[in-house]
């Protein structure tokens, strides 16, 4: 009994301690094996980029972080944010894929601007559909097409930035950014509401961190997978007017048949500017698990793909998925669990899901694993965990959090989450049975006390 009480007390203390920052950790001295791994990749591949950041798409585990929290220019990767808003408007029923988008003289002029990524748009009120322009944005990286969609939604490009882009970033929890245009062009290309000259300069560039851009991309393709599907098109035929059409090629040269073709890259977008360099966000995979990789600021177009491919190769070669918890695996045996008011008095507690993470090859996470629980366990006087009936196999009785020195999460989740569930359903007994049990326990306790008293005073034999 004493042993179980000590164990119960120790578990409670460990849980409470897990909620209090360790002074050494708070000082930034916590061992960071992910940072070490990231620097190893950078050195091995002789990387020359501003930032790189990758995550496991499902869990959000960070796989590499090279200056991933510093804000850099993102150029046309801005279009992913603008498209997020376009799809939000479609989902809300405010527009459809068949909605016709008017093209103003200013937009038409922008669409044929020298040295700008575009498709020519004629000054029309009812020809180009939302669907056509989305294709031109995600495949052709067309700036005027992006601005046309933004102006239709908000009335003007500045209004789109203030009333839609910035609130969307806030909704996503992103607060460190610079946004000057809807398309990713430099600030001097902003189309003002009254047609006046943009208040911004050529040096004013949209900027996000690689971390924030990766998170935005994950949320975008999860909510609207149509964006990802469209980004996989190598060519799209663009109908400029009733008589003229032409193919528009994708700038993502990882796609099939293009210069840096890779069968394990599935989209999604490039971005290029003089100041920000050449950048890209892709969806790929490691061992059958989807990942998102963002690379910002390569020196030129070729280096964008070469360095991104080198990072991807390193992650695929150096990381292995390890399953750390198995669905149905016993966590707490029934001998240590008491069910209050249940039809049975004990039950096993087990993991609800398989759970794991990527680790460097030959890395042993158990050397630094720490298991915590989101809720404080309740214990009886014997040190047994107490859970209350009714119990449902699908409803967790607690949440586990497994942390170690390598695992980091894009949402700052401090460990691998899983759930503890009962091994079987346990109905609650009726009120009458609860009363009867209570009386039995009280009577049994009184009997034990009386027997002990009589034995102590030698009134009865031991």
CSV table of C-alpha atoms in Angstrom, one decimal:
chain,number,residue,atom,x,y,z
A,1,UNK,CA,0.0,0.0,0.0
A,2,UNK,CA,2.8,2.4,0.9
A,3,UNK,CA,4.5,1.7,-2.4
A,4,UNK,CA,1.4,2.6,-4.4
A,5,UNK,CA,0.8,5.8,-2.4
A,6,UNK,CA,4.4,6.8,-3.0
A,7,UNK,CA,4.0,6.1,-6.8
A,8,UNK,CA,0.8,8.1,-6.9
A,9,UNK,CA,2.3,11.0,-5.1
A,10,UNK,CA,5.4,10.9,-7.4
A,11,UNK,CA,3.3,10.9,-10.6
A,12,UNK,CA,1.3,13.9,-9.3
A,13,UNK,CA,4.6,15.8,-8.5
A,14,UNK,CA,6.1,14.9,-11.9
A,15,UNK,CA,3.0,16.1,-13.7
A,16,UNK,CA,2.9,19.4,-11.8
A,17,UNK,CA,6.6,19.8,-12.4
A,18,UNK,CA,6.1,19.4,-16.1
A,19,UNK,CA,3.9,22.6,-16.1
A,20,UNK,CA,6.6,24.7,-14.5
A,21,UNK,CA,9.4,25.9,-16.9
A,22,UNK,CA,12.8,24.5,-15.9
A,23,UNK,CA,15.0,27.5,-15.1
A,24,UNK,CA,17.8,26.1,-17.3
A,25,UNK,CA,15.4,25.5,-20.2
A,26,UNK,CA,13.9,28.9,-19.8
A,27,UNK,CA,17.3,30.4,-20.2
A,28,UNK,CA,17.6,28.8,-23.7
A,29,UNK,CA,20.0,26.0,-22.7
A,30,UNK,CA,17.7,23.1,-23.4
A,31,UNK,CA,19.3,20.6,-25.8
A,32,UNK,CA,18.1,21.2,-29.3
A,33,UNK,CA,18.8,18.2,-31.5
A,34,UNK,CA,16.7,19.6,-34.3
A,35,UNK,CA,19.0,22.7,-34.6
A,36,UNK,CA,22.0,20.4,-34.7
A,37,UNK,CA,20.4,18.3,-37.4
A,38,UNK,CA,19.5,21.4,-39.4
A,39,UNK,CA,23.0,22.8,-39.3
A,40,UNK,CA,24.4,19.4,-40.4
A,41,UNK,CA,22.1,19.4,-43.5
A,42,UNK,CA,23.2,23.0,-44.3
A,43,UNK,CA,26.9,22.1,-44.0
A,44,UNK,CA,26.6,18.8,-45.9
A,45,UNK,CA,24.8,20.4,-48.8
A,46,UNK,CA,26.7,23.7,-48.7
A,47,UNK,CA,23.4,25.6,-48.8
A,48,UNK,CA,23.3,29.2,-49.8
A,49,UNK,CA,19.7,30.4,-49.2
A,50,UNK,CA,18.0,32.8,-46.8
A,51,UNK,CA,15.8,30.2,-45.0
A,52,UNK,CA,14.5,26.6,-45.2
A,53,UNK,CA,11.7,25.1,-43.2
A,54,UNK,CA,9.9,21.7,-43.5
A,55,UNK,CA,7.1,19.9,-41.7
A,56,UNK,CA,5.3,16.6,-41.6
A,57,UNK,CA,2.0,17.7,-43.1
A,58,UNK,CA,-0.2,15.6,-40.8
A,59,UNK,CA,1.4,16.1,-37.4
A,60,UNK,CA,3.1,19.5,-38.0
A,61,UNK,CA,6.4,18.1,-36.8
A,62,UNK,CA,9.3,20.4,-37.8
A,63,UNK,CA,11.9,18.5,-39.9
A,64,UNK,CA,14.3,21.3,-40.6
A,65,UNK,CA,14.6,24.9,-39.4
A,66,UNK,CA,17.2,27.1,-41.0
A,67,UNK,CA,16.3,30.7,-39.9
A,68,UNK,CA,12.7,29.7,-40.3
A,69,UNK,CA,11.3,32.4,-38.0
A,70,UNK,CA,13.0,35.4,-39.7
A,71,UNK,CA,10.9,37.4,-42.1
A,72,UNK,CA,12.1,37.5,-45.7
A,73,UNK,CA,10.7,38.6,-49.1
A,74,UNK,CA,8.3,36.1,-50.6
A,75,UNK,CA,7.4,37.7,-53.9
A,76,UNK,CA,4.8,35.7,-55.8
A,77,UNK,CA,4.4,33.2,-52.9
A,78,UNK,CA,2.1,36.0,-51.7
A,79,UNK,CA,-0.4,34.7,-54.2
A,80,UNK,CA,-1.1,31.7,-51.9
A,81,UNK,CA,-2.5,34.1,-49.3
A,82,UNK,CA,-4.6,35.8,-51.9
A,83,UNK,CA,-5.9,32.5,-53.3
A,84,UNK,CA,-6.8,31.4,-49.7
A,85,UNK,CA,-9.1,34.4,-49.6
A,86,UNK,CA,-10.6,33.7,-53.0
A,87,UNK,CA,-11.4,30.2,-52.0
A,88,UNK,CA,-12.9,31.5,-48.7
A,89,UNK,CA,-15.2,33.7,-50.7
A,90,UNK,CA,-16.3,30.8,-52.9
A,91,UNK,CA,-16.9,28.6,-49.9
A,92,UNK,CA,-19.0,31.4,-48.4
A,93,UNK,CA,-21.1,31.6,-51.5
A,94,UNK,CA,-20.1,35.2,-52.4
A,95,UNK,CA,-18.7,34.1,-55.7
A,96,UNK,CA,-18.3,30.9,-57.8
A,97,UNK,CA,-15.8,29.5,-60.2
A,98,UNK,CA,-18.1,30.8,-63.0
A,99,UNK,CA,-18.3,34.3,-61.8
A,100,UNK,CA,-17.1,36.8,-64.4
A,101,UNK,CA,-14.4,39.2,-63.2
A,102,UNK,CA,-14.2,42.7,-64.8
A,103,UNK,CA,-10.8,43.9,-66.1
A,104,UNK,CA,-10.2,47.7,-65.7
A,105,UNK,CA,-7.8,49.7,-67.9
A,106,UNK,CA,-5.3,49.8,-65.1
A,107,UNK,CA,-5.4,46.0,-64.7
A,108,UNK,CA,-5.1,45.5,-68.5
A,109,UNK,CA,-2.1,47.8,-68.5
A,110,UNK,CA,-0.5,45.9,-65.6
A,111,UNK,CA,-1.1,42.6,-67.4
A,112,UNK,CA,1.3,43.6,-70.2
A,113,UNK,CA,3.9,45.3,-68.0
A,114,UNK,CA,7.4,44.7,-69.0
A,115,UNK,CA,9.4,42.0,-67.1
A,116,UNK,CA,6.4,41.1,-65.0
A,117,UNK,CA,5.0,37.6,-64.7
A,118,UNK,CA,1.6,37.8,-66.4
A,119,UNK,CA,-0.9,36.8,-69.1
A,120,UNK,CA,-2.4,39.6,-71.2
A,121,UNK,CA,-5.9,40.5,-70.0
A,122,UNK,CA,-8.2,42.6,-72.2
A,123,UNK,CA,-10.3,45.4,-70.8
A,124,UNK,CA,-13.6,43.4,-70.4
A,125,UNK,CA,-16.5,43.2,-68.0
A,126,UNK,CA,-17.8,39.7,-68.5
A,127,UNK,CA,-15.3,37.4,-70.1
A,128,UNK,CA,-12.7,36.0,-67.7
A,129,UNK,CA,-14.1,33.6,-65.0
A,130,UNK,CA,-12.8,33.1,-61.5
A,131,UNK,CA,-11.7,29.6,-62.5
A,132,UNK,CA,-9.6,30.9,-65.5
A,133,UNK,CA,-7.9,33.5,-63.3
A,134,UNK,CA,-7.2,31.0,-60.5
A,135,UNK,CA,-5.4,28.8,-63.0
A,136,UNK,CA,-3.4,31.8,-64.3
A,137,UNK,CA,-2.4,32.7,-60.7
A,138,UNK,CA,-1.3,29.2,-59.5
A,139,UNK,CA,0.2,28.0,-62.8
A,140,UNK,CA,1.3,31.2,-64.6
A,141,UNK,CA,1.9,33.3,-61.5
A,142,UNK,CA,-0.1,36.1,-63.3
A,143,UNK,CA,0.1,39.3,-61.3
A,144,UNK,CA,-2.8,41.2,-63.0
A,145,UNK,CA,-5.1,38.1,-62.6
A,146,UNK,CA,-4.4,38.1,-58.9
A,147,UNK,CA,-5.1,41.8,-58.6
A,148,UNK,CA,-8.3,41.4,-60.6
A,149,UNK,CA,-9.6,38.8,-58.2
A,150,UNK,CA,-8.6,41.0,-55.2
A,151,UNK,CA,-10.3,44.1,-56.6
A,152,UNK,CA,-13.5,42.2,-57.4
A,153,UNK,CA,-13.7,40.9,-53.8
A,154,UNK,CA,-12.8,44.1,-51.9
A,155,UNK,CA,-13.4,46.9,-54.4
A,156,UNK,CA,-9.7,47.8,-54.7
A,157,UNK,CA,-6.3,46.3,-54.1
A,158,UNK,CA,-5.6,48.5,-51.0
A,159,UNK,CA,-9.0,47.5,-49.5
A,160,UNK,CA,-8.2,43.8,-50.2
A,161,UNK,CA,-4.9,44.1,-48.3
A,162,UNK,CA,-6.4,45.9,-45.3
A,163,UNK,CA,-9.8,44.1,-45.1
A,164,UNK,CA,-8.9,40.6,-46.2
A,165,UNK,CA,-5.2,39.8,-46.3
A,166,UNK,CA,-4.2,41.2,-42.9
A,167,UNK,CA,-7.2,39.8,-41.1
A,168,UNK,CA,-6.5,36.4,-42.8
A,169,UNK,CA,-3.0,36.4,-41.4
A,170,UNK,CA,-4.3,37.3,-38.0
A,171,UNK,CA,-6.8,34.4,-38.2
A,172,UNK,CA,-3.8,32.1,-39.0
A,173,UNK,CA,-1.9,33.5,-36.0
A,174,UNK,CA,0.6,35.3,-38.1
A,175,UNK,CA,1.6,38.7,-36.8
A,176,UNK,CA,5.1,39.4,-38.2
A,177,UNK,CA,4.7,40.3,-41.9
A,178,UNK,CA,4.9,43.0,-44.5
A,179,UNK,CA,2.2,43.3,-47.2
A,180,UNK,CA,2.2,45.9,-49.9
A,181,UNK,CA,0.4,44.2,-52.8
A,182,UNK,CA,-2.0,41.3,-53.4
A,183,UNK,CA,0.2,39.7,-56.0
A,184,UNK,CA,3.7,39.9,-54.5
A,185,UNK,CA,4.9,42.6,-56.8
A,186,UNK,CA,6.9,45.3,-55.1
A,187,UNK,CA,5.0,48.1,-53.5
A,188,UNK,CA,5.4,50.6,-56.3
A,189,UNK,CA,3.1,48.4,-58.4
A,190,UNK,CA,0.1,48.8,-56.0
A,191,UNK,CA,-3.0,49.9,-58.0
A,192,UNK,CA,-4.6,52.5,-55.8
A,193,UNK,CA,-8.3,53.1,-55.6
A,194,UNK,CA,-8.2,56.6,-57.2
A,195,UNK,CA,-5.6,55.8,-59.8
A,196,UNK,CA,-2.9,57.8,-58.1
A,197,UNK,CA,0.7,56.8,-57.8
A,198,UNK,CA,1.5,54.1,-55.3
A,199,UNK,CA,2.7,55.5,-52.0
A,200,UNK,CA,5.3,52.7,-51.7
A,201,UNK,CA,8.7,52.2,-53.3
A,202,UNK,CA,10.3,49.5,-55.4
A,203,UNK,CA,12.2,48.3,-52.3
A,204,UNK,CA,9.0,47.6,-50.4
A,205,UNK,CA,8.4,43.9,-50.6
A,206,UNK,CA,5.9,41.5,-49.1
A,207,UNK,CA,7.6,39.4,-46.5
A,208,UNK,CA,6.9,36.4,-44.3
A,209,UNK,CA,9.0,33.9,-42.4
A,210,UNK,CA,9.5,30.4,-43.9
A,211,UNK,CA,7.7,29.0,-40.9
A,212,UNK,CA,4.6,31.2,-41.4
A,213,UNK,CA,4.5,30.5,-45.1
A,214,UNK,CA,4.7,26.8,-44.5
A,215,UNK,CA,1.9,26.9,-42.0
A,216,UNK,CA,-0.2,29.0,-44.4
A,217,UNK,CA,0.4,26.6,-47.2
A,218,UNK,CA,-0.6,23.6,-45.1
A,219,UNK,CA,-3.8,25.2,-44.0
A,220,UNK,CA,-4.6,26.3,-47.6
A,221,UNK,CA,-4.2,22.8,-49.1
A,222,UNK,CA,-6.0,21.1,-46.2
A,223,UNK,CA,-9.1,23.3,-46.5
A,224,UNK,CA,-9.0,23.7,-50.3
A,225,UNK,CA,-7.2,20.8,-52.0
A,226,UNK,CA,-8.3,22.1,-55.4
A,227,UNK,CA,-5.4,24.6,-55.1
A,228,UNK,CA,-2.9,21.8,-54.8
A,229,UNK,CA,-4.5,19.9,-57.8
A,230,UNK,CA,-4.3,23.0,-60.0
A,231,UNK,CA,-0.7,23.6,-59.0
A,232,UNK,CA,0.2,20.2,-60.4
A,233,UNK,CA,-0.8,21.2,-64.0
A,234,UNK,CA,2.3,21.5,-66.2
A,235,UNK,CA,0.5,23.6,-68.8
A,236,UNK,CA,-2.9,25.3,-68.9
A,237,UNK,CA,-4.6,26.7,-72.1
A,238,UNK,CA,-5.5,30.3,-71.6
A,239,UNK,CA,-8.3,31.9,-73.6
A,240,UNK,CA,-7.4,35.5,-74.0
A,241,UNK,CA,-10.4,36.4,-76.1
A,242,UNK,CA,-12.9,34.7,-78.4
A,243,UNK,CA,-10.3,34.2,-81.1
A,244,UNK,CA,-7.0,33.8,-79.3
A,245,UNK,CA,-5.7,31.2,-76.8
A,246,UNK,CA,-2.2,29.9,-75.8
A,247,UNK,CA,-0.6,27.5,-73.4
A,248,UNK,CA,0.8,28.9,-70.1
A,249,UNK,CA,3.6,26.9,-68.5
A,250,UNK,CA,4.1,26.2,-64.8
A,251,UNK,CA,7.2,27.8,-63.3
A,252,UNK,CA,7.6,24.9,-60.9
A,253,UNK,CA,10.3,22.9,-62.8
A,254,UNK,CA,10.0,19.9,-60.5
A,255,UNK,CA,6.8,18.9,-62.3
A,256,UNK,CA,6.7,16.1,-64.9
A,257,UNK,CA,8.6,16.7,-68.1
A,258,UNK,CA,10.3,19.9,-66.9
A,259,UNK,CA,14.0,20.5,-66.3
A,260,UNK,CA,14.2,19.4,-62.7
A,261,UNK,CA,11.4,16.9,-62.8
A,262,UNK,CA,10.9,14.9,-59.6
A,263,UNK,CA,8.1,12.3,-59.2
A,264,UNK,CA,8.0,13.0,-55.5
A,265,UNK,CA,7.1,16.7,-55.8
A,266,UNK,CA,3.4,17.5,-56.1
A,267,UNK,CA,3.2,21.3,-56.2
A,268,UNK,CA,2.8,24.0,-55.2
A,269,UNK,CA,4.3,27.5,-56.0
A,270,UNK,CA,7.4,29.5,-56.9
A,271,UNK,CA,8.2,33.2,-56.2
A,272,UNK,CA,10.9,35.4,-57.6
A,273,UNK,CA,12.0,39.0,-57.0
A,274,UNK,CA,15.2,41.0,-57.4
A,275,UNK,CA,15.5,41.7,-53.7
A,276,UNK,CA,14.0,38.5,-52.3
A,277,UNK,CA,15.7,36.0,-54.7
A,278,UNK,CA,14.2,32.8,-55.9
A,279,UNK,CA,11.9,30.9,-53.6
A,280,UNK,CA,9.5,27.9,-53.6
A,281,UNK,CA,7.1,26.0,-51.5
A,282,UNK,CA,6.5,22.3,-52.4
A,283,UNK,CA,4.6,19.3,-51.2
A,284,UNK,CA,6.6,16.1,-51.2
A,285,UNK,CA,7.0,13.0,-49.1
A,286,UNK,CA,9.3,11.0,-46.9
A,287,UNK,CA,8.6,7.3,-46.6
A,288,UNK,CA,5.1,7.8,-47.9
A,289,UNK,CA,4.2,10.6,-45.5
A,290,UNK,CA,3.4,14.0,-47.0
A,291,UNK,CA,5.7,16.9,-46.1
A,292,UNK,CA,5.8,20.6,-46.9
A,293,UNK,CA,9.1,22.3,-47.6
A,294,UNK,CA,9.7,26.0,-48.0
A,295,UNK,CA,13.0,27.5,-49.3
A,296,UNK,CA,13.5,31.2,-49.5
A,297,UNK,CA,16.1,33.3,-51.2
A,298,UNK,CA,18.1,31.1,-53.5
A,299,UNK,CA,20.5,33.1,-55.7
A,300,UNK,CA,18.8,32.3,-59.0
A,301,UNK,CA,16.2,30.2,-60.7
A,302,UNK,CA,18.4,27.1,-61.1
A,303,UNK,CA,19.7,27.3,-57.5
A,304,UNK,CA,16.1,27.4,-56.3
A,305,UNK,CA,15.6,23.9,-57.6
A,306,UNK,CA,19.1,22.5,-57.0
A,307,UNK,CA,19.2,23.6,-53.4
A,308,UNK,CA,15.6,22.6,-52.6
A,309,UNK,CA,16.3,19.2,-54.2
A,310,UNK,CA,19.4,18.8,-52.0
A,311,UNK,CA,17.5,19.6,-48.9
A,312,UNK,CA,14.7,17.2,-49.8
A,313,UNK,CA,17.3,14.4,-50.6
A,314,UNK,CA,18.9,15.0,-47.2
A,315,UNK,CA,15.6,14.8,-45.3
A,316,UNK,CA,14.7,11.6,-47.2
A,317,UNK,CA,18.0,10.0,-46.6
A,318,UNK,CA,18.7,11.1,-43.0
A,319,UNK,CA,15.2,10.9,-41.4
A,320,UNK,CA,13.2,7.8,-40.4
A,321,UNK,CA,9.7,7.5,-39.0
A,322,UNK,CA,9.6,5.8,-35.7
A,323,UNK,CA,6.3,4.6,-34.2
A,324,UNK,CA,6.5,5.3,-30.5
A,325,UNK,CA,3.0,4.4,-29.3
A,326,UNK,CA,0.7,1.8,-30.8
A,327,UNK,CA,-3.1,1.8,-30.9
A,328,UNK,CA,-4.4,-0.5,-28.1
A,329,UNK,CA,-1.0,-0.6,-26.3
A,330,UNK,CA,-1.4,-0.9,-22.6
A,331,UNK,CA,-0.5,2.2,-20.7
A,332,UNK,CA,-2.0,1.6,-17.2
A,333,UNK,CA,-3.0,-1.9,-16.2
A,334,UNK,CA,-6.4,-2.5,-14.6
A,335,UNK,CA,-4.6,-3.5,-11.4
A,336,UNK,CA,-3.7,0.2,-11.0
A,337,UNK,CA,-7.1,1.6,-12.1
A,338,UNK,CA,-10.3,1.9,-10.1
A,339,UNK,CA,-13.7,2.7,-11.9
A,340,UNK,CA,-15.9,4.8,-9.7
A,341,UNK,CA,-19.6,3.8,-10.0
A,342,UNK,CA,-18.9,1.4,-12.9
A,343,UNK,CA,-20.5,-2.0,-13.5
A,344,UNK,CA,-16.9,-3.3,-13.3
A,345,UNK,CA,-14.5,-2.0,-10.8
A,346,UNK,CA,-11.2,-2.1,-12.8
A,347,UNK,CA,-10.2,-1.4,-16.4
A,348,UNK,CA,-7.1,-1.2,-18.6
A,349,UNK,CA,-6.2,2.2,-20.0
A,350,UNK,CA,-4.6,2.1,-23.5
A,351,UNK,CA,-3.4,4.3,-26.3
A,352,UNK,CA,-6.2,5.4,-28.7
A,353,UNK,CA,-4.0,5.9,-31.8
A,354,UNK,CA,-0.6,5.0,-33.3
A,355,UNK,CA,1.7,7.9,-32.7
A,356,UNK,CA,5.3,8.6,-33.8
A,357,UNK,CA,7.7,11.1,-35.4
A,358,UNK,CA,10.6,11.5,-37.7
A,359,UNK,CA,14.1,11.1,-36.2
A,360,UNK,CA,17.6,11.1,-37.6
A,361,UNK,CA,18.8,7.6,-38.5
A,362,UNK,CA,20.1,5.7,-35.5
A,363,UNK,CA,18.7,8.4,-33.2
A,364,UNK,CA,17.3,7.0,-29.9
A,365,UNK,CA,14.4,9.2,-28.7
A,366,UNK,CA,13.9,7.2,-25.5
A,367,UNK,CA,17.1,8.8,-24.1
A,368,UNK,CA,15.2,12.0,-23.7
A,369,UNK,CA,11.6,11.0,-23.8
A,370,UNK,CA,9.3,12.5,-21.2
A,371,UNK,CA,5.7,11.5,-20.8
A,372,UNK,CA,3.2,14.0,-19.3
A,373,UNK,CA,-0.6,14.2,-19.1
A,374,UNK,CA,-2.8,17.1,-19.7
A,375,UNK,CA,-5.1,16.4,-16.8
A,376,UNK,CA,-4.0,15.6,-13.2
A,377,UNK,CA,-4.9,12.0,-12.3
A,378,UNK,CA,-7.2,11.4,-9.3
A,379,UNK,CA,-5.9,8.7,-6.9
A,380,UNK,CA,-7.5,6.7,-4.1
A,381,UNK,CA,-5.8,6.1,-0.8
A,382,UNK,CA,-4.0,3.1,-2.2
A,383,UNK,CA,-2.4,5.1,-5.0
A,384,UNK,CA,-4.7,3.7,-7.7
A,385,UNK,CA,-5.9,5.9,-10.5
A,386,UNK,CA,-9.6,6.6,-10.3
A,387,UNK,CA,-11.8,7.2,-13.3
A,388,UNK,CA,-15.5,7.8,-13.3
A,389,UNK,CA,-18.1,5.8,-15.1
A,390,UNK,CA,-19.6,5.8,-17.6
A,391,UNK,CA,-16.6,5.0,-19.8
A,392,UNK,CA,-16.6,4.9,-23.6
A,393,UNK,CA,-13.7,3.4,-25.6
A,394,UNK,CA,-13.9,6.3,-28.0
A,395,UNK,CA,-13.8,9.0,-25.3
A,396,UNK,CA,-10.4,9.8,-23.8
A,397,UNK,CA,-9.9,9.8,-20.0
A,398,UNK,CA,-6.7,11.8,-20.4
A,399,UNK,CA,-4.3,13.2,-23.0
A,400,UNK,CA,-0.7,12.1,-23.1
A,401,UNK,CA,2.2,14.4,-24.3
A,402,UNK,CA,5.5,12.7,-25.2
A,403,UNK,CA,8.4,15.2,-25.6
A,404,UNK,CA,12.1,14.7,-26.4
A,405,UNK,CA,15.1,16.7,-27.5
A,406,UNK,CA,14.5,16.4,-31.3
A,407,UNK,CA,10.7,16.8,-31.6
A,408,UNK,CA,9.4,20.3,-32.4
A,409,UNK,CA,6.0,21.3,-33.8
A,410,UNK,CA,5.0,24.2,-36.1
A,411,UNK,CA,2.2,25.1,-33.7
A,412,UNK,CA,4.6,25.1,-30.7
A,413,UNK,CA,2.9,21.9,-29.4
A,414,UNK,CA,5.6,20.7,-26.9
A,415,UNK,CA,5.3,17.0,-27.7
A,416,UNK,CA,3.6,14.1,-29.5
A,417,UNK,CA,-0.1,14.0,-28.5
A,418,UNK,CA,-2.1,10.8,-28.0
A,419,UNK,CA,-5.1,9.8,-26.0
A,420,UNK,CA,-5.7,7.3,-23.2
A,421,UNK,CA,-9.0,5.4,-23.5
A,422,UNK,CA,-10.6,2.5,-21.6
A,423,UNK,CA,-10.0,-0.9,-23.1
A,424,UNK,CA,-13.8,-1.5,-22.9
A,425,UNK,CA,-17.0,0.4,-22.4
A,426,UNK,CA,-18.1,0.6,-18.7
A,427,UNK,CA,-21.7,1.6,-18.0
A,428,UNK,CA,-22.5,3.4,-14.9
A,429,UNK,CA,-24.5,1.5,-12.2
A,430,UNK,CA,-27.9,2.6,-11.1
A,431,UNK,CA,-28.4,5.0,-8.2
A,432,UNK,CA,-29.7,2.2,-6.1
A,433,UNK,CA,-26.6,0.2,-6.7
A,434,UNK,CA,-24.4,3.2,-5.9
A,435,UNK,CA,-26.1,3.6,-2.5
A,436,UNK,CA,-25.8,-0.1,-1.8
A,437,UNK,CA,-22.1,0.0,-2.6
A,438,UNK,CA,-21.6,3.1,-0.5
A,439,UNK,CA,-23.3,1.4,2.5
A,440,UNK,CA,-21.3,-1.8,1.9
A,441,UNK,CA,-18.0,0.2,1.8
A,442,UNK,CA,-19.0,2.1,5.0
A,443,UNK,CA,-20.0,-1.1,6.8
A,444,UNK,CA,-16.9,-2.9,5.6
A,445,UNK,CA,-14.7,-0.1,6.8
A,446,UNK,CA,-16.6,-0.2,10.2
A,447,UNK,CA,-16.1,-3.9,10.4
A,448,UNK,CA,-12.4,-3.6,9.7
A,449,UNK,CA,-12.0,-0.9,12.4
A,450,UNK,CA,-13.9,-2.9,14.9
A,451,UNK,CA,-11.9,-6.1,14.2
A,452,UNK,CA,-8.7,-4.1,14.5
A,453,UNK,CA,-9.9,-2.5,17.8
A,454,UNK,CA,-10.8,-5.8,19.4
A,455,UNK,CA,-7.6,-7.4,18.3
A,456,UNK,CA,-5.5,-4.5,19.6
A,457,UNK,CA,-7.2,-4.8,23.0
A,458,UNK,CA,-6.9,-8.6,23.0
A,459,UNK,CA,-10.6,-9.1,23.2
A,460,UNK,CA,-10.5,-11.5,20.3
A,461,UNK,CA,-7.6,-13.4,18.9
A,462,UNK,CA,-5.6,-12.4,15.9
